PDB file of C-alpha atoms in Angstrom:
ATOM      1  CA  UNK A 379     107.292  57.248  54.336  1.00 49.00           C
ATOM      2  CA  UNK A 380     108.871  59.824  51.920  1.00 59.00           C
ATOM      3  CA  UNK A 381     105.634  61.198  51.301  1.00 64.00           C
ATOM      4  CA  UNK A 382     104.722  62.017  54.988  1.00 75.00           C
ATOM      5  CA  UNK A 383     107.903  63.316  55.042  1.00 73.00           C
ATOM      6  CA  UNK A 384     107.146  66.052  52.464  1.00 76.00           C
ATOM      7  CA  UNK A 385     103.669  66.806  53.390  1.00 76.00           C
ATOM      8  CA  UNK A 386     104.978  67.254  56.888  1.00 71.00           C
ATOM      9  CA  UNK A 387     107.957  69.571  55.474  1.00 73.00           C
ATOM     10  CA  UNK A 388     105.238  71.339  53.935  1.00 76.00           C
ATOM     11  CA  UNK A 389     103.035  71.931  56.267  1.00 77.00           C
ATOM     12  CA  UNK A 390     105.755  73.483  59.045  1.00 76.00           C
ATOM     13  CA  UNK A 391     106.481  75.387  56.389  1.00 75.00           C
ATOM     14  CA  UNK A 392     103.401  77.270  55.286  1.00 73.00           C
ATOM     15  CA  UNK A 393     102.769  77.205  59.794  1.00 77.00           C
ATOM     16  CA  UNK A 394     105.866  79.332  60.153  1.00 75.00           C
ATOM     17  CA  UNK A 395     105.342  81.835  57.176  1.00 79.00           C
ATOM     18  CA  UNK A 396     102.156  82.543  58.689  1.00 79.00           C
ATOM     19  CA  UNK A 397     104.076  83.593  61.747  1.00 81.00           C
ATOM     20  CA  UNK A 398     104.367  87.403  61.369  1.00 83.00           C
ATOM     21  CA  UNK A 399     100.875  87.792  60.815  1.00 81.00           C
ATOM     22  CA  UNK A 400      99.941  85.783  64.459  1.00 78.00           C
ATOM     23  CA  UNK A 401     102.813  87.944  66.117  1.00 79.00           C
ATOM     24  CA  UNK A 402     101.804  91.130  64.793  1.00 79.00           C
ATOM     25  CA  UNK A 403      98.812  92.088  67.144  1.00 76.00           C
ATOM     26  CA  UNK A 404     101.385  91.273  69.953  1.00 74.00           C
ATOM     27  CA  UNK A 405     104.035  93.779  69.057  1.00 73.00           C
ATOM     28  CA  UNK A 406     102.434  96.494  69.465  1.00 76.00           C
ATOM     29  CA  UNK A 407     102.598  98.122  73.012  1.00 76.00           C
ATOM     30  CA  UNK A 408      99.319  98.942  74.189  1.00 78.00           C
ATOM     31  CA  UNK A 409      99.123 101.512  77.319  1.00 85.00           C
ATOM     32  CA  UNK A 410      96.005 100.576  79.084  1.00 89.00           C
ATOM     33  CA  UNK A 411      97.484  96.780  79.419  1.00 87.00           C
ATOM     34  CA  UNK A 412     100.661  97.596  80.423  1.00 86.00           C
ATOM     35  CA  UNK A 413      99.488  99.857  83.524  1.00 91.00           C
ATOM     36  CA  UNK A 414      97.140  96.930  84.482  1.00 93.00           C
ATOM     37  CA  UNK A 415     100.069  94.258  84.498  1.00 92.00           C
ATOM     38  CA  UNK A 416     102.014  96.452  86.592  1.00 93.00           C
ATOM     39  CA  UNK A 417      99.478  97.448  89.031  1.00 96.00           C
ATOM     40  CA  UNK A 418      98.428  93.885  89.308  1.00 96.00           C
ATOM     41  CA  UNK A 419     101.866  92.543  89.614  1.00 96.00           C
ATOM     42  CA  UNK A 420     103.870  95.385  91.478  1.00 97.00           C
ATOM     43  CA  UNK A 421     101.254  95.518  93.934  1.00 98.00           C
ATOM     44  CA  UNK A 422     100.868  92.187  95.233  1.00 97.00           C
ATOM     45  CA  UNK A 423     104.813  91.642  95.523  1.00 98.00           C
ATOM     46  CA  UNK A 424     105.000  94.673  97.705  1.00 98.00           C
ATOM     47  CA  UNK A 425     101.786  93.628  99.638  1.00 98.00           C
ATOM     48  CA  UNK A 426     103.514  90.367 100.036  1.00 97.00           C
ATOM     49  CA  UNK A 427     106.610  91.681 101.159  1.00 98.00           C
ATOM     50  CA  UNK A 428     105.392  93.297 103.861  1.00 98.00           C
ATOM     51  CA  UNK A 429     102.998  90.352 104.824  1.00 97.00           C
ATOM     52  CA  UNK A 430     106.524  88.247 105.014  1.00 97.00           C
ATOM     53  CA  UNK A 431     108.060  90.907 107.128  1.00 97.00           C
ATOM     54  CA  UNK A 432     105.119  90.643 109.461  1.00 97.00           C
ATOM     55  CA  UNK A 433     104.244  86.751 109.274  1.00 96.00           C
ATOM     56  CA  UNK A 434     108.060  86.553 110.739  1.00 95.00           C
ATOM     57  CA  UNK A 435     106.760  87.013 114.497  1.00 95.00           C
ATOM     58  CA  UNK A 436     104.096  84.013 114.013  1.00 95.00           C
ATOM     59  CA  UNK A 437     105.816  81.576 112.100  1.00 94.00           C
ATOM     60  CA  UNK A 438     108.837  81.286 109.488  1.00 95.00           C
ATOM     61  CA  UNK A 439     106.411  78.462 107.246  1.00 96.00           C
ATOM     62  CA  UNK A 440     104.494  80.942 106.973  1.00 96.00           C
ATOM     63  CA  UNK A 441     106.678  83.150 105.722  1.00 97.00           C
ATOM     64  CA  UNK A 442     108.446  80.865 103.484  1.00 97.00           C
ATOM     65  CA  UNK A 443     104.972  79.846 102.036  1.00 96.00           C
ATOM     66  CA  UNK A 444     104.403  83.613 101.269  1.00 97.00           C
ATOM     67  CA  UNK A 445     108.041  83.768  99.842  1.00 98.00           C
ATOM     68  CA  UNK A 446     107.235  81.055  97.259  1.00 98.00           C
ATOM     69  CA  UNK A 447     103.735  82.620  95.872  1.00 98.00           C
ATOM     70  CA  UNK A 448     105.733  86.326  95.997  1.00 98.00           C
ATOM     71  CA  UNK A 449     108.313  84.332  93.887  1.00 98.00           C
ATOM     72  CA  UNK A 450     105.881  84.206  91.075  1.00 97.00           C
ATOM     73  CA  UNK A 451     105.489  87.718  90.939  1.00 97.00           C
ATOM     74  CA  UNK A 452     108.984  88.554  90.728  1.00 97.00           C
ATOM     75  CA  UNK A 453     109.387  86.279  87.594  1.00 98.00           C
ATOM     76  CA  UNK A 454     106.320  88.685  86.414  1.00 96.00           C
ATOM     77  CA  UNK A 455     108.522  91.525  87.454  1.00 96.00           C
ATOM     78  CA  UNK A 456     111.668  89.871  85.252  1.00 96.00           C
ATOM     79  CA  UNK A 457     109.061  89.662  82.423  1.00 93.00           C
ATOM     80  CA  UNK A 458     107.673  93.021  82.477  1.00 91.00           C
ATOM     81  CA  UNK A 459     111.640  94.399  82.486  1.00 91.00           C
ATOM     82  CA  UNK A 460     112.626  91.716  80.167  1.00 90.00           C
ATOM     83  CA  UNK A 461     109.718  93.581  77.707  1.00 83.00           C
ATOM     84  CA  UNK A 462     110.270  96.535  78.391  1.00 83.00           C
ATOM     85  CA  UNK A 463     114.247  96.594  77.188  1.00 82.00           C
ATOM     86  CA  UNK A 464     112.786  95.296  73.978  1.00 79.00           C
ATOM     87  CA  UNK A 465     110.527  98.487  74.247  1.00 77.00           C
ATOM     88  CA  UNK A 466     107.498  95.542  73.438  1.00 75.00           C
ATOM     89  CA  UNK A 467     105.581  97.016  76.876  1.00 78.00           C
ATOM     90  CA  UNK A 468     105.825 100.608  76.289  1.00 78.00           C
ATOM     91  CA  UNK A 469     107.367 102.794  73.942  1.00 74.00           C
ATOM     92  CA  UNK A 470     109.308 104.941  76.220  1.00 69.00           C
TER      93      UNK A 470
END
């Protein structure tokens, strides 16, 4: 039992110092990608929003249903801010 013990120790160990190197491509803010996430996330929630404003004459379970799929795209929104105070998204 000791043994799995150690070989487990050891191999969490040589997982994490390889770490930095899997990271490394990710920390690097790379224009073309960012534009596309916001276009493809900014977009939608404001499309959305105004879909809500309009589904409101036909039906409010409609417009809650809306609500909960434009949900997901403010969480995007929270990401993309979230990054971008970390300066990970862009550099300025």
């Amino acid at each position: 039992m000791d043994i799995n013990h150690r070989q487990a120790d050891q191999q969490i160990r040589e997982t994490l110092q390889d770490w930095p190197k899997i990271v490394a491509q990710y920390q690097k803010p790379d224009k073309k990608k960012a534009y596309t996430q916001i276009a493809n996330t900014f977009l939608p929630f404001v499309g959305l929003w105004i879909l809500m404003y309009f589904s409101l004459s036909w039906s409010y379970w409609i417009t809650l249903g809306l609500a909960v799929i434009n949900a997901f795209f403010l969480v995007r929104i929270f990401i993309i801010q979230h990054d971008c105070g970390h300066q990970s998204f862009l550099k300025k």
